[in-house]
mmCIF file of C-alpha atoms and ligand atoms in Angstrom:
data_model
loop_
_atom_site.group_PDB
_atom_site.id
_atom_site.type_symbol
_atom_site.label_atom_id
_atom_site.label_comp_id
_atom_site.label_asym_id
_atom_site.label_seq_id
_atom_site.Cartn_x
_atom_site.Cartn_y
_atom_site.Cartn_z
ATOM 1 C CA MET A 1 112.216 -225.840 52.362
ATOM 2 C CA GLY A 2 111.164 -223.433 49.591
ATOM 3 C CA LYS A 3 109.346 -224.513 46.469
ATOM 4 C CA ILE A 4 111.179 -224.994 43.165
ATOM 5 C CA ALA A 5 109.905 -224.501 39.600
ATOM 6 C CA ILE A 6 111.503 -224.954 36.184
ATOM 7 C CA VAL A 7 110.298 -222.801 33.296
ATOM 8 C CA THR A 8 111.658 -223.585 29.826
ATOM 9 C CA GLY A 9 111.699 -220.724 27.313
ATOM 10 C CA ALA A 10 111.747 -217.999 29.966
ATOM 11 C CA THR A 11 113.559 -215.412 27.836
ATOM 12 C CA SER A 12 110.318 -213.919 26.480
ATOM 13 C CA GLY A 13 106.545 -214.103 26.271
ATOM 14 C CA ILE A 14 104.533 -216.608 28.307
ATOM 15 C CA GLY A 15 107.603 -218.242 29.872
ATOM 16 C CA GLU A 16 108.948 -214.951 31.171
ATOM 17 C CA ALA A 17 105.516 -213.923 32.512
ATOM 18 C CA VAL A 18 105.014 -217.211 34.349
ATOM 19 C CA ALA A 19 108.549 -217.060 35.808
ATOM 20 C CA VAL A 20 107.762 -213.590 37.215
ATOM 21 C CA MET A 21 104.482 -214.805 38.742
ATOM 22 C CA LEU A 22 106.089 -217.912 40.247
ATOM 23 C CA ALA A 23 108.826 -215.737 41.772
ATOM 24 C CA LYS A 24 106.151 -213.494 43.297
ATOM 25 C CA GLU A 25 104.768 -216.668 44.927
ATOM 26 C CA GLN A 26 108.274 -217.318 46.339
ATOM 27 C CA TYR A 27 109.236 -220.214 44.062
ATOM 28 C CA ASP A 28 112.983 -220.571 43.542
ATOM 29 C CA LEU A 29 113.395 -220.766 39.798
ATOM 30 C CA ILE A 30 115.355 -222.698 37.222
ATOM 31 C CA ILE A 31 114.909 -220.712 34.014
ATOM 32 C CA THR A 32 116.049 -221.838 30.573
ATOM 33 C CA GLY A 33 116.325 -220.497 27.023
ATOM 34 C CA ARG A 34 118.977 -220.039 24.375
ATOM 35 C CA ARG A 35 119.519 -216.288 24.847
ATOM 36 C CA GLU A 36 122.046 -216.219 27.686
ATOM 37 C CA SER A 37 122.016 -212.449 28.332
ATOM 38 C CA LYS A 38 118.191 -212.228 28.519
ATOM 39 C CA LEU A 39 118.199 -215.193 30.860
ATOM 40 C CA GLN A 40 120.827 -213.662 33.178
ATOM 41 C CA GLU A 41 118.950 -210.345 33.155
ATOM 42 C CA LEU A 42 115.697 -212.086 34.186
ATOM 43 C CA ALA A 43 117.467 -214.116 36.881
ATOM 44 C CA LYS A 44 118.880 -210.923 38.423
ATOM 45 C CA LYS A 45 115.487 -209.215 38.281
ATOM 46 C CA LEU A 46 113.665 -212.124 39.947
ATOM 47 C CA THR A 47 116.182 -212.235 42.781
ATOM 48 C CA ALA A 48 116.218 -208.449 43.224
ATOM 49 C CA ASP A 49 112.425 -208.007 43.074
ATOM 50 C CA CYS A 50 111.262 -211.149 44.891
ATOM 51 C CA GLY A 51 114.260 -212.373 46.899
ATOM 52 C CA VAL A 52 114.128 -215.871 45.352
ATOM 53 C CA LYS A 53 117.051 -218.047 44.273
ATOM 54 C CA THR A 54 117.529 -218.502 40.527
ATOM 55 C CA LEU A 55 119.502 -220.854 38.329
ATOM 56 C CA ALA A 56 119.796 -219.658 34.722
ATOM 57 C CA LEU A 57 120.618 -222.505 32.320
ATOM 58 C CA SER A 58 121.196 -221.501 28.731
ATOM 59 C CA PHE A 59 120.790 -224.395 26.281
ATOM 60 C CA ASP A 60 118.820 -225.549 23.262
ATOM 61 C CA VAL A 61 116.014 -228.001 24.126
ATOM 62 C CA ARG A 62 116.577 -229.678 20.736
ATOM 63 C CA SER A 63 119.840 -231.141 22.014
ATOM 64 C CA LEU A 64 119.322 -234.251 24.153
ATOM 65 C CA GLU A 65 122.961 -234.010 25.203
ATOM 66 C CA SER A 66 122.425 -230.452 26.539
ATOM 67 C CA VAL A 67 119.148 -231.314 28.265
ATOM 68 C CA GLU A 68 120.838 -234.230 30.030
ATOM 69 C CA LYS A 69 123.926 -232.150 30.854
ATOM 70 C CA TYR A 70 122.010 -229.245 32.403
ATOM 71 C CA LEU A 71 118.811 -230.743 33.806
ATOM 72 C CA GLY A 72 120.130 -234.262 34.411
ATOM 73 C CA ASN A 73 122.962 -232.948 36.610
ATOM 74 C CA LEU A 74 121.155 -230.405 38.765
ATOM 75 C CA PRO A 75 122.870 -229.643 42.075
ATOM 76 C CA GLN A 76 121.229 -231.445 45.003
ATOM 77 C CA GLU A 77 119.623 -228.231 46.339
ATOM 78 C CA TRP A 78 117.746 -227.813 43.035
ATOM 79 C CA ARG A 79 116.366 -231.357 42.687
ATOM 80 C CA ASN A 80 113.288 -231.080 44.887
ATOM 81 C CA ILE A 81 111.287 -229.806 41.909
ATOM 82 C CA ASP A 82 107.618 -228.968 42.455
ATOM 83 C CA VAL A 83 106.634 -227.559 39.052
ATOM 84 C CA LEU A 84 107.847 -227.869 35.451
ATOM 85 C CA VAL A 85 106.361 -225.508 32.876
ATOM 86 C CA ASN A 86 107.180 -227.038 29.479
ATOM 87 C CA ASN A 87 106.874 -223.765 27.576
ATOM 88 C CA ALA A 88 109.781 -223.545 25.078
ATOM 89 C CA GLY A 89 108.317 -223.754 21.600
ATOM 90 C CA LEU A 90 107.781 -221.982 18.333
ATOM 91 C CA ALA A 91 106.099 -221.773 14.956
ATOM 92 C CA VAL A 92 108.247 -221.189 11.884
ATOM 93 C CA GLY A 93 106.581 -220.291 8.600
ATOM 94 C CA LEU A 94 102.950 -220.357 7.466
ATOM 95 C CA ASN A 95 102.927 -222.089 4.098
ATOM 96 C CA PRO A 96 100.674 -224.620 2.401
ATOM 97 C CA LEU A 97 102.089 -228.102 2.906
ATOM 98 C CA ASN A 98 103.151 -228.535 -0.720
ATOM 99 C CA ASP A 99 105.125 -225.289 -0.447
ATOM 100 C CA GLY A 100 106.523 -226.061 3.019
ATOM 101 C CA VAL A 101 110.144 -225.467 4.026
ATOM 102 C CA VAL A 102 111.569 -228.715 5.352
ATOM 103 C CA ASP A 103 114.001 -226.910 7.667
ATOM 104 C CA ASP A 104 111.053 -225.032 9.250
ATOM 105 C CA TRP A 105 109.232 -228.327 9.788
ATOM 106 C CA GLU A 106 112.282 -229.836 11.447
ATOM 107 C CA ARG A 107 112.773 -226.854 13.763
ATOM 108 C CA MET A 108 109.158 -227.105 14.934
ATOM 109 C CA ILE A 109 109.154 -230.884 15.355
ATOM 110 C CA ASP A 110 112.566 -230.898 17.071
ATOM 111 C CA THR A 111 111.617 -228.095 19.484
ATOM 112 C CA ASN A 112 107.920 -228.570 20.217
ATOM 113 C CA VAL A 113 107.830 -232.371 20.266
ATOM 114 C CA LYS A 114 111.320 -233.784 20.759
ATOM 115 C CA GLY A 115 112.539 -230.935 23.017
ATOM 116 C CA LEU A 116 109.463 -231.254 25.225
ATOM 117 C CA LEU A 117 110.035 -235.013 25.387
ATOM 118 C CA TYR A 118 113.727 -234.702 26.331
ATOM 119 C CA VAL A 119 112.972 -232.201 29.126
ATOM 120 C CA SER A 120 110.004 -234.234 30.365
ATOM 121 C CA LYS A 121 111.966 -237.501 30.541
ATOM 122 C CA VAL A 122 114.810 -236.027 32.588
ATOM 123 C CA VAL A 123 112.628 -233.921 34.915
ATOM 124 C CA SER A 124 109.901 -236.543 35.428
ATOM 125 C CA ASN A 125 112.570 -239.016 36.549
ATOM 126 C CA ILE A 126 113.719 -236.538 39.202
ATOM 127 C CA MET A 127 110.086 -235.925 40.206
ATOM 128 C CA ALA A 128 109.387 -239.676 40.304
ATOM 129 C CA GLY A 129 112.261 -240.085 42.767
ATOM 130 C CA ASN A 130 110.708 -237.327 44.908
ATOM 131 C CA LYS A 131 107.218 -238.905 44.527
ATOM 132 C CA LYS A 132 105.723 -235.509 43.712
ATOM 133 C CA GLY A 133 105.592 -232.871 41.000
ATOM 134 C CA HIS A 134 103.377 -230.990 38.590
ATOM 135 C CA ILE A 135 104.104 -230.720 34.862
ATOM 136 C CA ILE A 136 102.287 -228.092 32.812
ATOM 137 C CA ASN A 137 102.610 -228.360 29.035
ATOM 138 C CA LEU A 138 102.108 -225.411 26.703
ATOM 139 C CA CYS A 139 99.849 -226.769 24.007
ATOM 140 C CA SER A 140 97.686 -224.431 21.870
ATOM 141 C CA ILE A 141 94.324 -224.072 20.180
ATOM 142 C CA ALA A 142 96.488 -225.406 17.310
ATOM 143 C CA GLY A 143 96.616 -228.670 19.279
ATOM 144 C CA LYS A 144 92.844 -228.938 19.111
ATOM 145 C CA GLU A 145 92.097 -227.669 15.597
ATOM 146 C CA VAL A 146 93.928 -227.219 12.308
ATOM 147 C CA TYR A 147 93.935 -223.938 10.385
ATOM 148 C CA PRO A 148 94.989 -223.088 6.821
ATOM 149 C CA ASN A 149 98.783 -223.297 6.386
ATOM 150 C CA GLY A 150 99.210 -224.280 10.053
ATOM 151 C CA ASN A 151 99.875 -227.915 9.037
ATOM 152 C CA VAL A 152 103.132 -228.847 10.795
ATOM 153 C CA TYR A 153 102.828 -226.404 13.724
ATOM 154 C CA CYS A 154 99.322 -227.793 14.370
ATOM 155 C CA ALA A 155 100.687 -231.347 14.120
ATOM 156 C CA THR A 156 103.339 -230.595 16.756
ATOM 157 C CA LYS A 157 100.723 -229.175 19.122
ATOM 158 C CA HIS A 158 98.383 -232.134 18.466
ATOM 159 C CA ALA A 159 101.400 -234.242 19.487
ATOM 160 C CA VAL A 160 101.720 -232.214 22.715
ATOM 161 C CA ASP A 161 97.999 -232.867 23.378
ATOM 162 C CA ALA A 162 98.615 -236.628 23.017
ATOM 163 C CA LEU A 163 101.803 -236.532 25.087
ATOM 164 C CA THR A 164 100.045 -234.674 27.918
ATOM 165 C CA LYS A 165 97.431 -237.428 28.068
ATOM 166 C CA GLY A 166 100.101 -240.144 27.893
ATOM 167 C CA MET A 167 102.285 -238.523 30.552
ATOM 168 C CA ARG A 168 99.291 -238.182 32.873
ATOM 169 C CA ILE A 169 98.754 -241.954 32.715
ATOM 170 C CA ASP A 170 102.415 -242.965 32.962
ATOM 171 C CA LEU A 171 103.302 -240.588 35.801
ATOM 172 C CA LEU A 172 100.157 -241.244 37.862
ATOM 173 C CA PRO A 173 101.807 -243.927 40.064
ATOM 174 C CA TYR A 174 104.449 -241.390 41.155
ATOM 175 C CA GLY A 175 101.956 -238.761 42.314
ATOM 176 C CA ILE A 176 102.954 -236.422 39.480
ATOM 177 C CA ARG A 177 100.159 -234.219 38.152
ATOM 178 C CA VAL A 178 100.160 -233.391 34.419
ATOM 179 C CA SER A 179 98.214 -230.413 33.064
ATOM 180 C CA GLN A 180 98.010 -228.615 29.765
ATOM 181 C CA ILE A 181 97.022 -225.143 28.648
ATOM 182 C CA CYS A 182 95.855 -224.334 25.113
ATOM 183 C CA PRO A 183 95.867 -220.612 24.336
ATOM 184 C CA GLY A 184 94.537 -218.855 21.255
ATOM 185 C CA ALA A 185 96.363 -215.772 19.956
ATOM 186 C CA VAL A 186 98.809 -214.311 22.492
ATOM 187 C CA GLU A 187 100.864 -211.258 21.511
ATOM 188 C CA THR A 188 104.476 -212.226 22.297
ATOM 189 C CA GLU A 189 107.544 -212.752 20.099
ATOM 190 C CA PHE A 190 105.670 -215.760 18.634
ATOM 191 C CA SER A 191 104.677 -214.162 15.309
ATOM 192 C CA ILE A 192 108.015 -212.359 14.885
ATOM 193 C CA VAL A 193 109.661 -215.790 15.140
ATOM 194 C CA ARG A 194 107.031 -217.378 12.866
ATOM 195 C CA PHE A 195 107.629 -214.717 10.183
ATOM 196 C CA LYS A 196 111.415 -214.809 10.642
ATOM 197 C CA GLY A 197 111.803 -211.231 11.899
ATOM 198 C CA ASP A 198 109.178 -209.568 9.647
ATOM 199 C CA LYS A 199 107.758 -207.268 12.351
ATOM 200 C CA GLU A 200 105.122 -205.679 10.105
ATOM 201 C CA ARG A 201 103.649 -209.070 9.177
ATOM 202 C CA ALA A 202 103.795 -210.112 12.825
ATOM 203 C CA ASP A 203 102.011 -206.920 14.011
ATOM 204 C CA ASN A 204 99.276 -207.520 11.426
ATOM 205 C CA VAL A 205 98.289 -210.769 13.141
ATOM 206 C CA TYR A 206 97.055 -208.804 16.170
ATOM 207 C CA LYS A 207 95.434 -205.837 14.364
ATOM 208 C CA GLY A 208 91.711 -205.168 14.856
ATOM 209 C CA PHE A 209 91.170 -207.202 18.034
ATOM 210 C CA GLU A 210 92.587 -207.513 21.516
ATOM 211 C CA PRO A 211 94.821 -210.593 21.732
ATOM 212 C CA LEU A 212 95.714 -212.315 24.993
ATOM 213 C CA LYS A 213 98.736 -210.966 26.835
ATOM 214 C CA ALA A 214 101.439 -213.314 28.113
ATOM 215 C CA GLU A 215 100.266 -212.384 31.632
ATOM 216 C CA ASP A 216 96.711 -213.631 30.886
ATOM 217 C CA VAL A 217 98.095 -217.085 30.126
ATOM 218 C CA ALA A 218 100.513 -216.951 33.058
ATOM 219 C CA ASP A 219 97.576 -216.111 35.362
ATOM 220 C CA ALA A 220 95.742 -219.234 34.187
ATOM 221 C CA ILE A 221 98.880 -221.340 34.680
ATOM 222 C CA MET A 222 99.158 -219.960 38.228
ATOM 223 C CA TYR A 223 95.571 -221.078 38.859
ATOM 224 C CA MET A 224 96.634 -224.618 37.906
ATOM 225 C CA VAL A 225 99.756 -224.389 40.074
ATOM 226 C CA LYS A 226 97.791 -223.169 43.090
ATOM 227 C CA CYS A 227 95.111 -225.889 43.033
ATOM 228 C CA PRO A 228 95.183 -228.039 46.176
ATOM 229 C CA PRO A 229 97.241 -231.258 45.843
ATOM 230 C CA HIS A 230 94.162 -233.449 45.314
ATOM 231 C CA VAL A 231 93.000 -231.368 42.317
ATOM 232 C CA ASN A 232 94.402 -231.377 38.774
ATOM 233 C CA ILE A 233 93.317 -229.210 35.860
ATOM 234 C CA ASN A 234 93.794 -231.663 32.986
ATOM 235 C CA ASP A 235 93.312 -229.177 30.183
ATOM 236 C CA MET A 236 92.401 -225.535 29.759
ATOM 237 C CA VAL A 237 91.560 -223.692 26.514
ATOM 238 C CA ILE A 238 91.990 -219.926 26.871
ATOM 239 C CA MET A 239 91.077 -217.568 24.041
ATOM 240 C CA PRO A 240 90.842 -213.846 23.382
ATOM 241 C CA ALA A 241 87.149 -212.870 23.635
ATOM 242 C CA ALA A 242 87.358 -211.821 19.972
ATOM 243 C CA GLN A 243 88.559 -215.256 18.770
ATOM 244 C CA ALA A 244 85.966 -218.057 18.380
ATOM 245 C CA ASN A 245 88.300 -220.827 17.233
ATOM 246 C CA SER A 246 91.698 -221.192 15.608
ATOM 247 C CA SER A 247 90.758 -219.184 12.507
ATOM 248 C CA ILE A 248 87.600 -217.132 13.169
ATOM 249 C CA PHE A 249 88.147 -213.670 14.632
ATOM 250 C CA ASN A 250 85.882 -210.669 15.202
ATOM 251 C CA LYS A 251 88.292 -208.072 13.815
ATOM 252 C CA LYS A 252 87.368 -204.369 13.610
ATOM 253 C CA LEU A 253 89.782 -203.195 10.931
HETATM 254 P P1 LIG B 301 107.968 -216.435 22.457
HETATM 255 O O1 LIG B 301 108.611 -216.530 21.114
HETATM 256 O O2 LIG B 301 107.778 -215.097 23.056
HETATM 257 O O3 LIG B 301 108.755 -217.362 23.502
HETATM 258 C C1 LIG B 301 109.221 -218.631 23.134
HETATM 259 C C2 LIG B 301 110.259 -219.086 24.164
HETATM 260 O O4 LIG B 301 110.705 -220.400 23.788
HETATM 261 C C3 LIG B 301 111.477 -218.195 24.209
HETATM 262 O O5 LIG B 301 111.868 -217.992 25.539
HETATM 263 C C4 LIG B 301 112.539 -218.992 23.471
HETATM 264 O O6 LIG B 301 113.810 -218.722 24.027
HETATM 265 C C5 LIG B 301 112.128 -220.427 23.807
HETATM 266 N N1 LIG B 301 112.643 -221.366 22.819
HETATM 267 C C6 LIG B 301 112.280 -221.481 21.510
HETATM 268 N N2 LIG B 301 113.022 -222.419 20.904
HETATM 269 C C7 LIG B 301 113.869 -222.918 21.861
HETATM 270 C C8 LIG B 301 114.884 -223.897 21.849
HETATM 271 N N3 LIG B 301 115.187 -224.578 20.746
HETATM 272 N N4 LIG B 301 115.557 -224.145 23.001
HETATM 273 C C9 LIG B 301 115.260 -223.467 24.109
HETATM 274 N N5 LIG B 301 114.298 -222.519 24.203
HETATM 275 C C10 LIG B 301 113.630 -222.249 23.077
HETATM 276 O O7 LIG B 301 106.575 -217.170 22.286
HETATM 277 P P2 LIG B 301 105.382 -217.499 23.314
HETATM 278 O O8 LIG B 301 105.685 -217.017 24.673
HETATM 279 O O9 LIG B 301 104.144 -217.053 22.683
HETATM 280 O O10 LIG B 301 105.409 -219.078 23.249
HETATM 281 C C11 LIG B 301 105.563 -219.925 24.375
HETATM 282 C C12 LIG B 301 104.836 -221.228 24.135
HETATM 283 O O11 LIG B 301 103.436 -220.963 24.001
HETATM 284 C C13 LIG B 301 105.235 -221.967 22.852
HETATM 285 O O12 LIG B 301 105.280 -223.348 23.123
HETATM 286 C C14 LIG B 301 104.100 -221.647 21.878
HETATM 287 O O13 LIG B 301 103.962 -222.628 20.904
HETATM 288 C C15 LIG B 301 102.919 -221.604 22.835
HETATM 289 N N6 LIG B 301 101.753 -220.873 22.376
HETATM 290 C C16 LIG B 301 101.859 -219.571 21.967
HETATM 291 C C17 LIG B 301 100.722 -218.889 21.520
HETATM 292 C C18 LIG B 301 100.787 -217.503 20.972
HETATM 293 O O14 LIG B 301 99.820 -217.088 20.274
HETATM 294 N N7 LIG B 301 101.823 -216.720 21.255
HETATM 295 C C19 LIG B 301 99.406 -219.533 21.558
HETATM 296 C C20 LIG B 301 99.418 -220.897 21.996
HETATM 297 C C21 LIG B 301 100.547 -221.520 22.419
HETATM 298 P P3 LIG B 301 115.167 -218.496 23.183
HETATM 299 O O15 LIG B 301 114.793 -217.894 21.870
HETATM 300 O O16 LIG B 301 115.982 -217.600 24.065
HETATM 301 O O17 LIG B 301 115.739 -219.868 23.076
HETATM 302 C C1 LIG B 302 99.853 -220.278 18.671
HETATM 303 C C2 LIG B 302 98.634 -219.610 18.211
HETATM 304 O O1 LIG B 302 97.264 -219.032 16.192
HETATM 305 O O2 LIG B 302 99.138 -220.449 15.789
HETATM 306 O O3 LIG B 302 99.719 -221.562 19.098
HETATM 307 O O4 LIG B 302 97.195 -221.309 16.914
HETATM 308 S S1 LIG B 302 98.053 -220.153 16.699
#
């Protein structure tokens, strides 16, 4: 029987790159995201290029009802899940806390923390029944350090860091491995989303240094996926060579 992976947030960036790499390794793929047409396009491409089966499920991870509807009711042939990449996430806004936008905070908390929890609960129960599985959470350097105006985004990624550790303990008896990857700056749609469509401000984030590409992070995730069954990479911090920590860059402007 072929291997099966779920990638949340596969419509762009790191999620899309990891879905492509998993397909090249002959994983059948369940891909999710809110943008239905991008998801269908990717599903077609993965099948055409790699000959794998795909199941494109378009829903919002913030809705427990949707997560349960789509992932809780997977057809039998899709339930033997080997890998879950908990990637869907976002930053919205970059304001000092006292000037924060409550709706931005709620979007980040609901997506990065509660969405990841909803997906993890449903999928880890399926994995527990199968007595196998590997969950890889997208954390961030923002889950290790806090930077100016990063307040709530950093808090959500610190929460992911804690949840990864908690999940690793709770899922240990079922033979489920839990890993986490913490990237520094990766040039994806991340900053366009953070700055609510302001492309110029988003481009500025990556000026003067070479950021990571989505494929760099996907490569590292594939290393975790390909480790032999008795090995688990608990945590990996991956940074552009020109970024020392969450806020210190060697920019040549
Ligand atoms: P992108 O914006 O390119 O991709 C984010 C993905 O998440 C999209 O596919 C988006 O799909 C999906 N998503 C966002 N909100 C929801 C939602 N409510 N329901 C379902 N899917 C959702 O950003 P990245 O690829 O950079 O980000 C991927 C992950 O990596 C995130 O968790 C991010 O926090 C983390 N990360 C990113 C870094 C960076 O510098 N870029 C660094 C460290 C970590 P859609 O819009 O179609 O729903
Ligand atoms: C995304 C990168 O710079 O906000 O997690 O920490 S950053």
